[in-house]
Amino acid sequence: MKLPVVQRLGDGELIRSGECFCTVQLWALGPVHDWNRPFALELLYHRSMSKGALVQEIFEQMCRISASRLTPPQCAVWPNIIDEAFVEVHPGMRITGVFLPGQGCSVYVDGKLSREITDPLFARTFFSIWLAPCARDTQLRQRLLGLAGNDRGA
């Protein structure tokens, strides 16, 4: 069996309160990001965050990204999905999300499968936190997509 060749498109640091919270890397099957092909986003944490705070932050960002498209049932279910997939993070931990177009995504904590999510809209919205044009950190988005040269910035 031949495994697909992936390559790192870009990386950058997510800065919170003036400190590096985590390093983020985007891995893809080709030289450019494509929502129609699988890709992975890997986060290496440098700071701790409680599970509750992480779940709340992810859900708030997903709500911001999806704006008026989020339905009441999604508002009720998505926080539970996030809670089942994520854990309290500590320095040195890795969380990797694998995007599967039209299917959903898988979340791995330190290389171990944490949760498979079979909701394509959830997956697209979750990864949009970092990769959509309306991402909160547009400089990080540019670096992840390989559009900012070698400047990792802050």
PDB file of C-alpha atoms in Angstrom:
ATOM      1  CA  MET A   1       0.000   0.000   0.000  1.00  0.00           C
ATOM      2  CA  LYS A   2       1.383   3.369  -0.996  1.00  0.00           C
ATOM      3  CA  LEU A   3       0.741   6.189   1.456  1.00  0.00           C
ATOM      4  CA  PRO A   4       0.096   9.682   0.116  1.00  0.00           C
ATOM      5  CA  VAL A   5       2.952  12.143   0.361  1.00  0.00           C
ATOM      6  CA  VAL A   6       2.125  15.125   2.532  1.00  0.00           C
ATOM      7  CA  GLN A   7       4.060  18.323   2.829  1.00  0.00           C
ATOM      8  CA  ARG A   8       4.067  21.177   5.277  1.00  0.00           C
ATOM      9  CA  LEU A   9       2.554  24.228   3.630  1.00  0.00           C
ATOM     10  CA  GLY A  10       3.328  26.610   6.445  1.00  0.00           C
ATOM     11  CA  ASP A  11       3.568  27.214  10.146  1.00  0.00           C
ATOM     12  CA  GLY A  12       3.261  29.967  12.667  1.00  0.00           C
ATOM     13  CA  GLU A  13       2.705  30.842  16.269  1.00  0.00           C
ATOM     14  CA  LEU A  14      -0.610  31.618  17.910  1.00  0.00           C
ATOM     15  CA  ILE A  15       0.074  34.486  20.305  1.00  0.00           C
ATOM     16  CA  ARG A  16      -2.199  35.099  23.308  1.00  0.00           C
ATOM     17  CA  SER A  17      -1.543  37.832  25.882  1.00  0.00           C
ATOM     18  CA  GLY A  18       1.860  38.498  24.331  1.00  0.00           C
ATOM     19  CA  GLU A  19       3.060  34.897  24.700  1.00  0.00           C
ATOM     20  CA  CYS A  20       3.234  31.989  22.286  1.00  0.00           C
ATOM     21  CA  PHE A  21       0.282  29.765  23.149  1.00  0.00           C
ATOM     22  CA  CYS A  22       0.979  27.146  20.481  1.00  0.00           C
ATOM     23  CA  THR A  23       2.826  26.492  17.252  1.00  0.00           C
ATOM     24  CA  VAL A  24       0.566  25.560  14.349  1.00  0.00           C
ATOM     25  CA  GLN A  25       1.512  23.641  11.193  1.00  0.00           C
ATOM     26  CA  LEU A  26      -0.599  22.970   8.108  1.00  0.00           C
ATOM     27  CA  TRP A  27       0.068  19.710   6.232  1.00  0.00           C
ATOM     28  CA  ALA A  28      -1.454  18.949   2.817  1.00  0.00           C
ATOM     29  CA  LEU A  29      -1.289  16.513  -0.103  1.00  0.00           C
ATOM     30  CA  GLY A  30      -0.127  19.161  -2.552  1.00  0.00           C
ATOM     31  CA  PRO A  31       1.711  22.464  -2.692  1.00  0.00           C
ATOM     32  CA  VAL A  32      -1.430  24.529  -1.976  1.00  0.00           C
ATOM     33  CA  HIS A  33      -4.306  24.293   0.479  1.00  0.00           C
ATOM     34  CA  ASP A  34      -7.441  22.846  -1.111  1.00  0.00           C
ATOM     35  CA  TRP A  35     -10.735  22.387   0.768  1.00  0.00           C
ATOM     36  CA  ASN A  36     -11.517  19.522  -1.646  1.00  0.00           C
ATOM     37  CA  ARG A  37      -8.555  17.418  -0.473  1.00  0.00           C
ATOM     38  CA  PRO A  38      -7.661  16.059   2.970  1.00  0.00           C
ATOM     39  CA  PHE A  39      -5.247  18.085   5.080  1.00  0.00           C
ATOM     40  CA  ALA A  40      -4.067  18.230   8.675  1.00  0.00           C
ATOM     41  CA  LEU A  41      -3.566  21.029  11.166  1.00  0.00           C
ATOM     42  CA  GLU A  42      -1.176  20.260  14.011  1.00  0.00           C
ATOM     43  CA  LEU A  43      -0.983  22.330  17.187  1.00  0.00           C
ATOM     44  CA  LEU A  44       1.951  22.002  19.584  1.00  0.00           C
ATOM     45  CA  TYR A  45       1.035  23.672  22.862  1.00  0.00           C
ATOM     46  CA  HIS A  46       3.455  25.856  24.846  1.00  0.00           C
ATOM     47  CA  ARG A  47       0.964  26.956  27.513  1.00  0.00           C
ATOM     48  CA  SER A  48      -1.700  25.219  29.567  1.00  0.00           C
ATOM     49  CA  MET A  49      -5.443  25.730  29.175  1.00  0.00           C
ATOM     50  CA  SER A  50      -8.285  23.973  30.944  1.00  0.00           C
ATOM     51  CA  LYS A  51     -10.565  21.780  28.877  1.00  0.00           C
ATOM     52  CA  GLY A  52     -13.548  24.026  29.670  1.00  0.00           C
ATOM     53  CA  ALA A  53     -11.728  27.164  28.521  1.00  0.00           C
ATOM     54  CA  LEU A  54     -10.486  25.439  25.355  1.00  0.00           C
ATOM     55  CA  VAL A  55     -13.965  24.130  24.488  1.00  0.00           C
ATOM     56  CA  GLN A  56     -15.466  27.586  25.058  1.00  0.00           C
ATOM     57  CA  GLU A  57     -12.789  29.300  22.939  1.00  0.00           C
ATOM     58  CA  ILE A  58     -13.238  26.851  20.048  1.00  0.00           C
ATOM     59  CA  PHE A  59     -17.032  27.137  20.118  1.00  0.00           C
ATOM     60  CA  GLU A  60     -16.950  30.952  20.291  1.00  0.00           C
ATOM     61  CA  GLN A  61     -14.620  31.072  17.286  1.00  0.00           C
ATOM     62  CA  MET A  62     -16.820  28.641  15.357  1.00  0.00           C
ATOM     63  CA  CYS A  63     -19.868  30.813  16.110  1.00  0.00           C
ATOM     64  CA  ARG A  64     -17.962  33.918  14.972  1.00  0.00           C
ATOM     65  CA  ILE A  65     -16.900  32.205  11.738  1.00  0.00           C
ATOM     66  CA  SER A  66     -20.326  30.766  10.910  1.00  0.00           C
ATOM     67  CA  ALA A  67     -22.259  33.882  11.974  1.00  0.00           C
ATOM     68  CA  SER A  68     -25.849  33.570  10.769  1.00  0.00           C
ATOM     69  CA  ARG A  69     -25.435  30.046   9.321  1.00  0.00           C
ATOM     70  CA  LEU A  70     -25.378  28.304  12.718  1.00  0.00           C
ATOM     71  CA  THR A  71     -28.741  26.702  13.538  1.00  0.00           C
ATOM     72  CA  PRO A  72     -30.177  26.157  17.034  1.00  0.00           C
ATOM     73  CA  PRO A  73     -29.585  22.370  16.807  1.00  0.00           C
ATOM     74  CA  GLN A  74     -25.930  22.986  15.921  1.00  0.00           C
ATOM     75  CA  CYS A  75     -25.615  25.407  18.838  1.00  0.00           C
ATOM     76  CA  ALA A  76     -26.888  22.622  21.087  1.00  0.00           C
ATOM     77  CA  VAL A  77     -24.757  19.772  19.661  1.00  0.00           C
ATOM     78  CA  TRP A  78     -21.433  21.336  18.657  1.00  0.00           C
ATOM     79  CA  PRO A  79     -20.230  22.192  22.195  1.00  0.00           C
ATOM     80  CA  ASN A  80     -20.730  18.522  23.144  1.00  0.00           C
ATOM     81  CA  ILE A  81     -18.746  17.368  20.108  1.00  0.00           C
ATOM     82  CA  ILE A  82     -15.917  19.743  20.996  1.00  0.00           C
ATOM     83  CA  ASP A  83     -16.016  18.591  24.624  1.00  0.00           C
ATOM     84  CA  GLU A  84     -15.721  14.932  23.565  1.00  0.00           C
ATOM     85  CA  ALA A  85     -12.826  15.620  21.172  1.00  0.00           C
ATOM     86  CA  PHE A  86     -10.614  17.940  23.200  1.00  0.00           C
ATOM     87  CA  VAL A  87      -8.738  17.759  26.477  1.00  0.00           C
ATOM     88  CA  GLU A  88      -7.001  20.062  28.910  1.00  0.00           C
ATOM     89  CA  VAL A  89      -3.747  21.075  27.235  1.00  0.00           C
ATOM     90  CA  HIS A  90      -0.276  21.404  28.721  1.00  0.00           C
ATOM     91  CA  PRO A  91       3.103  22.418  27.289  1.00  0.00           C
ATOM     92  CA  GLY A  92       4.426  19.768  24.918  1.00  0.00           C
ATOM     93  CA  MET A  93       1.020  18.306  23.989  1.00  0.00           C
ATOM     94  CA  ARG A  94       0.046  17.952  20.330  1.00  0.00           C
ATOM     95  CA  ILE A  95      -3.462  18.052  18.949  1.00  0.00           C
ATOM     96  CA  THR A  96      -3.868  17.237  15.273  1.00  0.00           C
ATOM     97  CA  GLY A  97      -7.035  17.705  13.294  1.00  0.00           C
ATOM     98  CA  VAL A  98      -7.415  15.870   9.988  1.00  0.00           C
ATOM     99  CA  PHE A  99      -9.940  17.378   7.567  1.00  0.00           C
ATOM    100  CA  LEU A 100     -11.785  14.901   5.344  1.00  0.00           C
ATOM    101  CA  PRO A 101     -13.778  16.741   2.653  1.00  0.00           C
ATOM    102  CA  GLY A 102     -17.448  15.861   2.545  1.00  0.00           C
ATOM    103  CA  GLN A 103     -17.060  13.531   5.538  1.00  0.00           C
ATOM    104  CA  GLY A 104     -15.944  15.506   8.593  1.00  0.00           C
ATOM    105  CA  CYS A 105     -12.722  15.318  10.547  1.00  0.00           C
ATOM    106  CA  SER A 106     -10.704  13.349  13.077  1.00  0.00           C
ATOM    107  CA  VAL A 107      -9.016  14.760  16.174  1.00  0.00           C
ATOM    108  CA  TYR A 108      -5.858  13.194  17.591  1.00  0.00           C
ATOM    109  CA  VAL A 109      -4.313  14.002  20.970  1.00  0.00           C
ATOM    110  CA  ASP A 110      -0.611  13.135  21.157  1.00  0.00           C
ATOM    111  CA  GLY A 111      -1.062  10.792  18.197  1.00  0.00           C
ATOM    112  CA  LYS A 112      -4.030   8.891  19.638  1.00  0.00           C
ATOM    113  CA  LEU A 113      -7.481   9.179  18.057  1.00  0.00           C
ATOM    114  CA  SER A 114      -9.686  11.228  20.361  1.00  0.00           C
ATOM    115  CA  ARG A 115     -12.832  11.616  18.214  1.00  0.00           C
ATOM    116  CA  GLU A 116     -14.085  11.116  14.683  1.00  0.00           C
ATOM    117  CA  ILE A 117     -16.613  13.768  13.733  1.00  0.00           C
ATOM    118  CA  THR A 118     -18.953  12.903  10.861  1.00  0.00           C
ATOM    119  CA  ASP A 119     -20.346  16.395  10.328  1.00  0.00           C
ATOM    120  CA  PRO A 120     -18.873  18.108   7.233  1.00  0.00           C
ATOM    121  CA  LEU A 121     -20.156  21.565   8.250  1.00  0.00           C
ATOM    122  CA  PHE A 122     -18.651  21.213  11.728  1.00  0.00           C
ATOM    123  CA  ALA A 123     -15.307  20.217  10.171  1.00  0.00           C
ATOM    124  CA  ARG A 124     -15.287  23.080   7.668  1.00  0.00           C
ATOM    125  CA  THR A 125     -16.210  25.606  10.360  1.00  0.00           C
ATOM    126  CA  PHE A 126     -13.653  24.259  12.829  1.00  0.00           C
ATOM    127  CA  PHE A 127     -10.757  24.479  10.366  1.00  0.00           C
ATOM    128  CA  SER A 128     -11.977  27.888   9.193  1.00  0.00           C
ATOM    129  CA  ILE A 129     -10.928  29.251  12.591  1.00  0.00           C
ATOM    130  CA  TRP A 130      -7.375  29.212  11.208  1.00  0.00           C
ATOM    131  CA  LEU A 131      -7.789  29.037   7.436  1.00  0.00           C
ATOM    132  CA  ALA A 132     -10.762  31.201   6.397  1.00  0.00           C
ATOM    133  CA  PRO A 133     -10.228  34.745   5.123  1.00  0.00           C
ATOM    134  CA  CYS A 134     -12.129  35.929   8.234  1.00  0.00           C
ATOM    135  CA  ALA A 135      -9.743  34.120  10.627  1.00  0.00           C
ATOM    136  CA  ARG A 136      -9.050  36.178  13.735  1.00  0.00           C
ATOM    137  CA  ASP A 137      -5.275  36.005  13.184  1.00  0.00           C
ATOM    138  CA  THR A 138      -4.880  36.831   9.504  1.00  0.00           C
ATOM    139  CA  GLN A 139      -1.071  36.866   9.726  1.00  0.00           C
ATOM    140  CA  LEU A 140      -1.073  33.319  11.121  1.00  0.00           C
ATOM    141  CA  ARG A 141      -3.461  32.295   8.329  1.00  0.00           C
ATOM    142  CA  GLN A 142      -1.072  33.717   5.727  1.00  0.00           C
ATOM    143  CA  ARG A 143       1.868  31.848   7.263  1.00  0.00           C
ATOM    144  CA  LEU A 144      -0.077  28.562   7.446  1.00  0.00           C
ATOM    145  CA  LEU A 145      -1.071  28.828   3.799  1.00  0.00           C
ATOM    146  CA  GLY A 146       2.550  29.526   2.844  1.00  0.00           C
ATOM    147  CA  LEU A 147       1.732  33.009   1.611  1.00  0.00           C
ATOM    148  CA  ALA A 148       3.979  34.963   4.006  1.00  0.00           C
ATOM    149  CA  GLY A 149       7.432  33.688   3.011  1.00  0.00           C
ATOM    150  CA  ASN A 150       9.632  32.692   5.941  1.00  0.00           C
ATOM    151  CA  ASP A 151       8.377  35.422   8.279  1.00  0.00           C
ATOM    152  CA  ARG A 152       6.860  33.685  11.288  1.00  0.00           C
ATOM    153  CA  GLY A 153       5.902  36.996  12.892  1.00  0.00           C
ATOM    154  CA  ALA A 154       4.092  37.406  16.160  1.00  0.00           C
TER     155      ALA A 154
END
